[in-house]
């Protein structure tokens, strides 16, 4: 049974989602404002956190920032329908995925399971040979979820790490956004979905801060992304 923290100020919705999630095998803890959510997230180890953006006391984005200061727990953001800015900002701040509200409980469960599946697959990487990947100054250890540039650690979210791993395994080749979405986020790419673009942008920024060439990962227009071998 996976431990899930659901943070949303809509108490009626929380109870409905909790009931549904419990029938799907989740152990659910509820919080009804961002401050309470942060407190619980920092006190307890959860497998995944579902975090609403619009909340009193502390917004979901502010709560995410505080959580990311010390925790790498996977986070799925619930955003208002049509609020693309909130989705992009959430991903830039370290969210693993997002889902517009009102959401279908079945889709929420599917997204959460996709995040957990990605996390589990990373932890259970079977081959010692594939556990360590090096491309020039980039080095990752898959099982420990550790990434380095010129021996300096790079702090990545779960989704960002998986995107970088996929790009490194295919260094010098283009990977389409469709493939990256399916393999890194465990879902199909939908129209106007910029999740992969934001994750790649985050990776670039973090690597650039350590001295990496800003063109280390390039966008091949209409084709996808490629990690350049030097």
Coordinates of C-alpha atoms in Angstrom, one line a residue:
X1 CA 0.0 0.0 0.0
X2 CA 1.4 3.4 -1.0
X3 CA 1.3 6.4 1.4
X4 CA -0.2 9.4 -0.3
X5 CA -0.6 13.0 1.0
X6 CA -3.5 14.9 -0.5
X7 CA -3.4 18.7 0.1
X8 CA -6.5 20.6 -1.0
X9 CA -8.7 23.1 0.7
X10 CA -11.9 21.7 -0.8
X11 CA -12.8 19.3 2.1
X12 CA -15.7 17.7 0.4
X13 CA -13.6 16.9 -2.7
X14 CA -10.8 15.6 -0.4
X15 CA -13.2 13.1 1.3
X16 CA -14.5 11.9 -2.1
X17 CA -11.0 11.5 -3.5
X18 CA -9.8 9.8 -0.3
X19 CA -12.6 7.3 -0.5
X20 CA -11.8 6.5 -4.1
X21 CA -8.1 6.3 -3.6
X22 CA -8.5 4.0 -0.6
X23 CA -10.5 1.6 -2.8
X24 CA -7.6 1.6 -5.2
X25 CA -5.1 0.6 -2.4
X26 CA -3.7 3.9 -1.2
X27 CA -3.2 4.9 2.4
X28 CA -4.4 8.6 2.3
X29 CA -3.6 11.5 4.6
X30 CA -5.4 14.8 4.2
X31 CA -4.4 18.4 4.7
X32 CA -6.6 21.4 3.9
X33 CA -4.1 24.2 3.5
X34 CA -0.5 24.6 2.2
X35 CA 1.0 25.2 5.6
X36 CA -0.5 22.0 7.1
X37 CA 0.6 20.1 3.9
X38 CA 4.2 21.3 4.3
X39 CA 4.3 20.3 7.9
X40 CA 3.0 16.8 7.2
X41 CA 5.3 16.4 4.2
X42 CA 8.4 17.2 6.2
X43 CA 7.4 15.1 9.2
X44 CA 6.4 11.9 7.4
X45 CA 7.8 9.9 4.5
X46 CA 5.1 9.7 1.7
X47 CA 5.4 7.9 -1.5
X48 CA 3.7 10.7 -3.4
X49 CA 2.1 14.1 -2.7
X50 CA -0.9 15.5 -4.5
X51 CA -0.9 19.2 -4.1
X52 CA -3.6 21.8 -5.1
X53 CA -2.3 25.1 -6.4
X54 CA -5.0 27.4 -5.1
X55 CA -5.2 27.2 -1.3
X56 CA -5.4 29.5 1.7
X57 CA -2.6 30.3 4.2
X58 CA 0.1 29.0 1.8
X59 CA -0.5 28.4 -1.9
X60 CA 0.4 25.1 -3.5
X61 CA 3.3 26.6 -5.3
X62 CA 4.7 28.1 -2.1
X63 CA 4.2 24.8 -0.4
X64 CA 6.0 23.0 -3.2
X65 CA 9.0 25.4 -2.8
X66 CA 9.2 24.6 0.9
X67 CA 8.9 20.9 0.4
X68 CA 11.6 20.9 -2.4
X69 CA 14.0 22.7 0.0
X70 CA 14.5 19.4 1.8
X71 CA 12.5 16.6 0.2
X72 CA 12.5 14.9 -3.2
X73 CA 9.1 13.2 -2.7
X74 CA 7.3 13.0 -6.0
X75 CA 4.6 15.7 -6.3
X76 CA 1.6 15.9 -8.6
X77 CA 0.0 19.4 -8.8
X78 CA -3.7 20.0 -9.2
X79 CA -4.2 23.1 -11.3
X80 CA -7.2 25.1 -12.3
X81 CA -8.5 24.2 -15.8
X82 CA -6.9 26.4 -18.4
X83 CA -4.2 27.9 -16.1
X84 CA -1.2 26.9 -18.2
X85 CA 1.0 29.3 -16.3
X86 CA 0.5 27.5 -13.0
X87 CA 1.3 24.2 -14.6
X88 CA 4.6 25.5 -16.1
X89 CA 5.6 27.3 -12.9
X90 CA 4.9 24.1 -10.9
X91 CA 7.0 22.0 -13.2
X92 CA 9.8 24.6 -13.1
X93 CA 9.7 24.5 -9.3
X94 CA 10.1 20.8 -9.1
X95 CA 6.7 19.1 -9.6
X96 CA 6.8 15.8 -11.3
X97 CA 3.5 16.1 -13.1
X98 CA 0.2 18.1 -13.1
X99 CA -3.5 17.4 -13.6
X100 CA -6.1 20.1 -14.4
X101 CA -9.2 20.4 -12.1
X102 CA -11.8 19.2 -12.0
X103 CA -10.2 15.9 -12.5
X104 CA -11.5 12.4 -13.0
X105 CA -10.5 10.2 -10.0
X106 CA -9.6 7.4 -12.4
X107 CA -7.1 9.7 -14.2
X108 CA -5.7 10.9 -10.9
X109 CA -5.0 7.3 -9.9
X110 CA -3.5 6.6 -13.3
X111 CA -1.2 9.6 -13.0
X112 CA -0.2 8.8 -9.4
X113 CA 0.5 5.1 -10.4
X114 CA 2.6 6.3 -13.3
X115 CA 4.8 8.4 -11.0
X116 CA 5.1 5.5 -8.5
X117 CA 5.9 3.1 -11.3
X118 CA 8.7 5.4 -12.6
X119 CA 10.1 5.6 -9.1
X120 CA 10.0 1.9 -8.5
X121 CA 11.6 1.1 -11.9
X122 CA 14.4 3.4 -11.0
X123 CA 15.0 1.8 -7.6
X124 CA 14.8 -1.7 -9.1
X125 CA 17.2 -1.1 -12.1
X126 CA 18.3 -4.8 -12.7
X127 CA 21.6 -4.6 -14.4
X128 CA 24.8 -3.3 -12.7
X129 CA 26.2 -2.4 -16.1
X130 CA 23.3 -0.1 -16.8
X131 CA 23.3 1.5 -13.3
X132 CA 26.1 3.9 -14.1
X133 CA 26.1 6.0 -17.3
X134 CA 28.7 8.5 -18.3
X135 CA 28.6 10.8 -21.2
X136 CA 31.6 13.2 -21.3
X137 CA 31.3 15.3 -18.1
X138 CA 27.9 13.9 -17.2
X139 CA 27.6 10.9 -14.9
X140 CA 24.5 9.3 -13.3
X141 CA 23.9 6.4 -11.0
X142 CA 20.4 5.0 -11.7
X143 CA 19.7 3.1 -8.5
X144 CA 20.8 5.9 -6.2
X145 CA 19.1 8.5 -8.4
X146 CA 22.4 10.5 -8.3
X147 CA 23.5 12.8 -11.1
X148 CA 26.9 14.6 -11.5
X149 CA 28.4 17.2 -13.8
X150 CA 32.2 17.3 -13.6
X151 CA 31.9 15.4 -10.3
X152 CA 29.5 18.2 -8.9
X153 CA 26.1 16.8 -7.7
X154 CA 23.0 17.9 -9.7
X155 CA 19.8 17.9 -7.7
X156 CA 17.0 16.7 -10.0
X157 CA 13.3 15.7 -9.5
X158 CA 12.3 12.2 -10.3
X159 CA 10.9 13.2 -13.7
X160 CA 14.0 15.3 -14.5
X161 CA 16.3 12.4 -13.6
X162 CA 14.4 10.0 -15.9
X163 CA 14.4 12.5 -18.8
X164 CA 18.2 13.0 -18.4
X165 CA 18.8 9.2 -18.1
X166 CA 16.8 8.6 -21.4
X167 CA 18.8 11.4 -23.2
X168 CA 22.1 10.0 -21.9
X169 CA 21.3 6.4 -22.9
X170 CA 20.6 7.7 -26.5
X171 CA 23.3 10.5 -26.5
X172 CA 23.9 11.7 -30.1
X173 CA 20.4 10.5 -31.2
X174 CA 17.2 12.4 -31.2
X175 CA 14.4 11.3 -28.9
X176 CA 10.9 12.5 -29.7
X177 CA 8.8 14.3 -27.1
X178 CA 6.2 11.5 -27.6
X179 CA 8.8 8.9 -26.5
X180 CA 10.1 11.0 -23.7
X181 CA 6.6 11.6 -22.4
X182 CA 5.7 7.9 -22.5
X183 CA 8.9 6.6 -21.0
X184 CA 9.6 9.4 -18.4
X185 CA 6.0 10.3 -17.4
X186 CA 4.3 7.0 -18.3
X187 CA 1.6 8.6 -20.3
X188 CA 0.8 9.7 -23.8
X189 CA 1.7 13.1 -25.1
X190 CA -1.4 15.3 -25.5
X191 CA -1.8 18.6 -27.5
X192 CA -0.4 21.7 -25.8
X193 CA 1.4 19.5 -23.2
X194 CA 4.7 21.2 -22.4
X195 CA 5.7 19.0 -19.5
X196 CA 8.8 17.6 -21.2
X197 CA 9.8 21.0 -22.5
X198 CA 9.8 22.3 -19.0
X199 CA 11.6 19.3 -17.5
X200 CA 14.4 19.7 -20.2
X201 CA 14.6 23.4 -19.5
X202 CA 15.0 22.7 -15.8
X203 CA 17.8 20.2 -16.5
X204 CA 19.6 22.7 -18.8
X205 CA 19.4 25.4 -16.1
X206 CA 20.8 23.2 -13.4
X207 CA 23.6 21.9 -15.6
X208 CA 24.4 25.5 -16.9
X209 CA 24.7 26.6 -13.2
X210 CA 27.6 24.1 -12.9
X211 CA 29.3 25.3 -16.1
X212 CA 27.8 23.1 -18.7
X213 CA 27.3 24.4 -22.3
X214 CA 23.8 25.7 -22.7
X215 CA 23.6 23.7 -26.0
X216 CA 24.4 20.4 -24.3
X217 CA 20.8 19.4 -24.8
X218 CA 19.4 20.7 -28.1
X219 CA 15.8 20.9 -29.5
X220 CA 15.5 19.5 -33.0
X221 CA 12.4 21.4 -34.2
X222 CA 9.6 19.0 -35.0
X223 CA 11.7 16.0 -34.0
X224 CA 12.5 16.1 -30.3
X225 CA 15.6 16.5 -28.0
X226 CA 19.2 15.3 -28.3
X227 CA 22.0 15.2 -25.8
X228 CA 25.2 16.2 -27.6
X229 CA 28.4 14.2 -27.3
X230 CA 31.4 16.5 -27.1

